[in-house]
Amino acid sequence: MKTSRLTLLITEREKERIGRKAASLGISASEFVRRAADLLDPDDIAALGDMESLLPEFEAALARMQDNLTAAIAHSERHAQDLARLASPAYREAVRREVAADPAGVAATAALLGCDREQRGPVLARAAEAREPWGENVTAVPKGADE
């Protein structure tokens, strides 16, 4: 049974706010204040102060992360546009024309990659097949033998 009384000095606005919150929970203002007091822990309040002191650093780090993400997205979009341009038929045709206009460059690249015809030597004739395609164990049926 509750027999001790605690008198609090609060503003009229605070009293109304406590009354509204208590009514929304279906409890008395006294019960609301008792429960609220039980929820408060001095260690939690000290930790909250520590966290509040870190808030400016957190907000600055968050702003940097947002800036970095925005820059990365912009870079990715530019890269996608570059890839689309490089894959376009118009660009590929322009490169073909530019390469074809420089036979010395084509020859130098072919030599560098080892596919220069002059350095490969003569193309060897393909060796003729020396065995029968069906192998040694198969005997041929003479023409007209199956009639």
PDB file of C-alpha atoms in Angstrom:
ATOM      1  CA  MET A   1       0.000   0.000   0.000  1.00  0.00           C
ATOM      2  CA  LYS A   2       1.342   3.403  -0.985  1.00  0.00           C
ATOM      3  CA  THR A   3       1.410   5.771   1.971  1.00  0.00           C
ATOM      4  CA  SER A   4       4.270   8.184   1.183  1.00  0.00           C
ATOM      5  CA  ARG A   5       3.639  11.340  -0.782  1.00  0.00           C
ATOM      6  CA  LEU A   6       6.035  13.181  -3.101  1.00  0.00           C
ATOM      7  CA  THR A   7       5.189  16.699  -4.153  1.00  0.00           C
ATOM      8  CA  LEU A   8       6.668  17.864  -7.449  1.00  0.00           C
ATOM      9  CA  LEU A   9       6.782  21.334  -8.862  1.00  0.00           C
ATOM     10  CA  ILE A  10       5.924  21.152 -12.548  1.00  0.00           C
ATOM     11  CA  THR A  11       4.470  23.542 -15.073  1.00  0.00           C
ATOM     12  CA  GLU A  12       0.847  23.395 -16.093  1.00  0.00           C
ATOM     13  CA  ARG A  13       1.949  22.219 -19.564  1.00  0.00           C
ATOM     14  CA  GLU A  14       4.007  19.343 -18.044  1.00  0.00           C
ATOM     15  CA  LYS A  15       1.036  18.371 -15.868  1.00  0.00           C
ATOM     16  CA  GLU A  16      -1.250  18.246 -18.931  1.00  0.00           C
ATOM     17  CA  ARG A  17       1.312  16.224 -20.906  1.00  0.00           C
ATOM     18  CA  ILE A  18       1.698  13.687 -18.072  1.00  0.00           C
ATOM     19  CA  GLY A  19      -2.091  13.478 -17.734  1.00  0.00           C
ATOM     20  CA  ARG A  20      -2.544  12.847 -21.508  1.00  0.00           C
ATOM     21  CA  LYS A  21       0.145  10.168 -21.605  1.00  0.00           C
ATOM     22  CA  ALA A  22      -1.219   8.454 -18.498  1.00  0.00           C
ATOM     23  CA  ALA A  23      -4.763   8.520 -19.895  1.00  0.00           C
ATOM     24  CA  SER A  24      -3.588   7.038 -23.203  1.00  0.00           C
ATOM     25  CA  LEU A  25      -2.083   4.129 -21.223  1.00  0.00           C
ATOM     26  CA  GLY A  26      -5.175   3.817 -19.020  1.00  0.00           C
ATOM     27  CA  ILE A  27      -3.295   4.523 -15.777  1.00  0.00           C
ATOM     28  CA  SER A  28      -3.243   7.336 -13.235  1.00  0.00           C
ATOM     29  CA  ALA A  29      -0.768  10.211 -13.455  1.00  0.00           C
ATOM     30  CA  SER A  30       0.864   8.940 -10.238  1.00  0.00           C
ATOM     31  CA  GLU A  31       1.360   5.444 -11.714  1.00  0.00           C
ATOM     32  CA  PHE A  32       2.729   6.972 -14.917  1.00  0.00           C
ATOM     33  CA  VAL A  33       5.316   9.025 -12.966  1.00  0.00           C
ATOM     34  CA  ARG A  34       6.266   5.974 -10.825  1.00  0.00           C
ATOM     35  CA  ARG A  35       6.846   3.846 -13.950  1.00  0.00           C
ATOM     36  CA  ALA A  36       8.786   6.624 -15.657  1.00  0.00           C
ATOM     37  CA  ALA A  37      10.988   7.007 -12.568  1.00  0.00           C
ATOM     38  CA  ASP A  38      11.668   3.249 -12.544  1.00  0.00           C
ATOM     39  CA  LEU A  39      12.783   3.411 -16.168  1.00  0.00           C
ATOM     40  CA  LEU A  40      15.394   6.112 -15.512  1.00  0.00           C
ATOM     41  CA  ASP A  41      18.847   4.900 -14.522  1.00  0.00           C
ATOM     42  CA  PRO A  42      21.623   7.395 -13.653  1.00  0.00           C
ATOM     43  CA  ASP A  43      24.166   5.264 -15.533  1.00  0.00           C
ATOM     44  CA  ASP A  44      21.956   5.364 -18.619  1.00  0.00           C
ATOM     45  CA  ILE A  45      21.679   9.140 -18.351  1.00  0.00           C
ATOM     46  CA  ALA A  46      25.495   9.442 -18.115  1.00  0.00           C
ATOM     47  CA  ALA A  47      25.892   7.150 -21.126  1.00  0.00           C
ATOM     48  CA  LEU A  48      23.346   9.240 -23.000  1.00  0.00           C
ATOM     49  CA  GLY A  49      25.478  12.321 -22.311  1.00  0.00           C
ATOM     50  CA  ASP A  50      28.526  10.503 -23.681  1.00  0.00           C
ATOM     51  CA  MET A  51      26.603   9.503 -26.784  1.00  0.00           C
ATOM     52  CA  GLU A  52      25.365  13.053 -27.287  1.00  0.00           C
ATOM     53  CA  SER A  53      28.967  14.302 -27.171  1.00  0.00           C
ATOM     54  CA  LEU A  54      29.813  11.884 -30.003  1.00  0.00           C
ATOM     55  CA  LEU A  55      26.876  12.984 -32.120  1.00  0.00           C
ATOM     56  CA  PRO A  56      28.747  15.767 -34.021  1.00  0.00           C
ATOM     57  CA  GLU A  57      31.502  13.295 -34.997  1.00  0.00           C
ATOM     58  CA  PHE A  58      28.906  10.760 -36.078  1.00  0.00           C
ATOM     59  CA  GLU A  59      27.046  13.337 -38.161  1.00  0.00           C
ATOM     60  CA  ALA A  60      30.314  14.436 -39.833  1.00  0.00           C
ATOM     61  CA  ALA A  61      31.243  10.816 -40.608  1.00  0.00           C
ATOM     62  CA  LEU A  62      27.761  10.186 -41.978  1.00  0.00           C
ATOM     63  CA  ALA A  63      28.026  13.269 -44.207  1.00  0.00           C
ATOM     64  CA  ARG A  64      31.403  12.020 -45.524  1.00  0.00           C
ATOM     65  CA  MET A  65      29.920   8.586 -46.228  1.00  0.00           C
ATOM     66  CA  GLN A  66      27.002  10.155 -48.087  1.00  0.00           C
ATOM     67  CA  ASP A  67      29.409  12.292 -50.142  1.00  0.00           C
ATOM     68  CA  ASN A  68      31.554   9.242 -50.946  1.00  0.00           C
ATOM     69  CA  LEU A  69      28.504   7.222 -51.940  1.00  0.00           C
ATOM     70  CA  THR A  70      27.242  10.043 -54.156  1.00  0.00           C
ATOM     71  CA  ALA A  71      30.665  10.300 -55.824  1.00  0.00           C
ATOM     72  CA  ALA A  72      30.831   6.515 -56.324  1.00  0.00           C
ATOM     73  CA  ILE A  73      27.377   6.467 -57.906  1.00  0.00           C
ATOM     74  CA  ALA A  74      28.306   9.349 -60.230  1.00  0.00           C
ATOM     75  CA  HIS A  75      31.550   7.568 -61.197  1.00  0.00           C
ATOM     76  CA  SER A  76      29.652   4.345 -61.856  1.00  0.00           C
ATOM     77  CA  GLU A  77      27.128   6.160 -64.038  1.00  0.00           C
ATOM     78  CA  ARG A  78      29.938   7.828 -66.038  1.00  0.00           C
ATOM     79  CA  HIS A  79      31.633   4.442 -66.425  1.00  0.00           C
ATOM     80  CA  ALA A  80      28.399   2.870 -67.686  1.00  0.00           C
ATOM     81  CA  GLN A  81      28.020   5.699 -70.202  1.00  0.00           C
ATOM     82  CA  ASP A  82      31.621   5.179 -71.374  1.00  0.00           C
ATOM     83  CA  LEU A  83      31.029   1.441 -71.789  1.00  0.00           C
ATOM     84  CA  ALA A  84      27.842   2.068 -73.751  1.00  0.00           C
ATOM     85  CA  ARG A  85      29.710   4.480 -76.021  1.00  0.00           C
ATOM     86  CA  LEU A  86      32.564   1.987 -76.556  1.00  0.00           C
ATOM     87  CA  ALA A  87      30.085  -0.786 -77.385  1.00  0.00           C
ATOM     88  CA  SER A  88      28.134   1.318 -79.867  1.00  0.00           C
ATOM     89  CA  PRO A  89      28.320   0.330 -83.551  1.00  0.00           C
ATOM     90  CA  ALA A  90      29.274   3.908 -84.489  1.00  0.00           C
ATOM     91  CA  TYR A  91      32.328   3.884 -82.206  1.00  0.00           C
ATOM     92  CA  ARG A  92      33.397   0.415 -83.326  1.00  0.00           C
ATOM     93  CA  GLU A  93      33.147   1.492 -86.978  1.00  0.00           C
ATOM     94  CA  ALA A  94      35.207   4.617 -86.287  1.00  0.00           C
ATOM     95  CA  VAL A  95      37.915   2.469 -84.658  1.00  0.00           C
ATOM     96  CA  ARG A  96      37.880   0.053 -87.616  1.00  0.00           C
ATOM     97  CA  ARG A  97      38.353   2.957 -90.040  1.00  0.00           C
ATOM     98  CA  GLU A  98      41.165   4.448 -87.954  1.00  0.00           C
ATOM     99  CA  VAL A  99      43.002   1.115 -87.684  1.00  0.00           C
ATOM    100  CA  ALA A 100      42.560   0.338 -91.374  1.00  0.00           C
ATOM    101  CA  ALA A 101      44.031   3.743 -92.237  1.00  0.00           C
ATOM    102  CA  ASP A 102      47.327   2.780 -90.537  1.00  0.00           C
ATOM    103  CA  PRO A 103      48.730  -0.373 -92.227  1.00  0.00           C
ATOM    104  CA  ALA A 104      52.111   0.113 -90.529  1.00  0.00           C
ATOM    105  CA  GLY A 105      50.409   0.106 -87.144  1.00  0.00           C
ATOM    106  CA  VAL A 106      48.487  -3.055 -88.039  1.00  0.00           C
ATOM    107  CA  ALA A 107      51.727  -4.766 -89.139  1.00  0.00           C
ATOM    108  CA  ALA A 108      53.556  -3.688 -85.971  1.00  0.00           C
ATOM    109  CA  THR A 109      50.724  -4.978 -83.788  1.00  0.00           C
ATOM    110  CA  ALA A 110      50.601  -8.268 -85.699  1.00  0.00           C
ATOM    111  CA  ALA A 111      54.359  -8.700 -85.259  1.00  0.00           C
ATOM    112  CA  LEU A 112      54.086  -7.894 -81.562  1.00  0.00           C
ATOM    113  CA  LEU A 113      51.326 -10.468 -81.095  1.00  0.00           C
ATOM    114  CA  GLY A 114      53.143 -13.099 -83.162  1.00  0.00           C
ATOM    115  CA  CYS A 115      50.616 -13.270 -85.953  1.00  0.00           C
ATOM    116  CA  ASP A 116      52.641 -11.541 -88.680  1.00  0.00           C
ATOM    117  CA  ARG A 117      52.458 -13.638 -91.861  1.00  0.00           C
ATOM    118  CA  GLU A 118      55.997 -12.752 -92.893  1.00  0.00           C
ATOM    119  CA  GLN A 119      57.469 -14.018 -89.606  1.00  0.00           C
ATOM    120  CA  ARG A 120      55.354 -17.196 -89.377  1.00  0.00           C
ATOM    121  CA  GLY A 121      56.966 -18.880 -92.348  1.00  0.00           C
ATOM    122  CA  PRO A 122      55.256 -20.789 -95.131  1.00  0.00           C
ATOM    123  CA  VAL A 123      51.920 -22.423 -94.541  1.00  0.00           C
ATOM    124  CA  LEU A 124      52.441 -26.214 -94.505  1.00  0.00           C
ATOM    125  CA  ALA A 125      50.267 -28.359 -96.702  1.00  0.00           C
ATOM    126  CA  ARG A 126      47.943 -30.573 -94.764  1.00  0.00           C
ATOM    127  CA  ALA A 127      49.057 -34.193 -94.611  1.00  0.00           C
ATOM    128  CA  ALA A 128      46.806 -36.607 -96.475  1.00  0.00           C
ATOM    129  CA  GLU A 129      44.959 -39.255 -94.495  1.00  0.00           C
ATOM    130  CA  ALA A 130      46.986 -42.487 -94.778  1.00  0.00           C
ATOM    131  CA  ARG A 131      44.545 -44.983 -93.309  1.00  0.00           C
ATOM    132  CA  GLU A 132      41.096 -46.093 -94.217  1.00  0.00           C
ATOM    133  CA  PRO A 133      38.512 -44.216 -92.170  1.00  0.00           C
ATOM    134  CA  TRP A 134      36.785 -47.386 -90.890  1.00  0.00           C
ATOM    135  CA  GLY A 135      39.871 -48.993 -89.326  1.00  0.00           C
ATOM    136  CA  GLU A 136      41.595 -52.371 -89.763  1.00  0.00           C
ATOM    137  CA  ASN A 137      38.900 -54.733 -88.433  1.00  0.00           C
ATOM    138  CA  VAL A 138      36.201 -53.711 -90.879  1.00  0.00           C
ATOM    139  CA  THR A 139      36.044 -55.489 -94.206  1.00  0.00           C
ATOM    140  CA  ALA A 140      34.653 -53.799 -97.233  1.00  0.00           C
ATOM    141  CA  VAL A 141      31.752 -55.437 -99.020  1.00  0.00           C
ATOM    142  CA  PRO A 142      32.503 -55.722-102.770  1.00  0.00           C
ATOM    143  CA  LYS A 143      30.091 -53.992-105.101  1.00  0.00           C
ATOM    144  CA  GLY A 144      27.205 -56.182-106.085  1.00  0.00           C
ATOM    145  CA  ALA A 145      27.787 -58.695-103.265  1.00  0.00           C
ATOM    146  CA  ASP A 146      24.680 -57.662-101.394  1.00  0.00           C
ATOM    147  CA  GLU A 147      22.365 -58.410-104.336  1.00  0.00           C
TER     148      GLU A 147
END
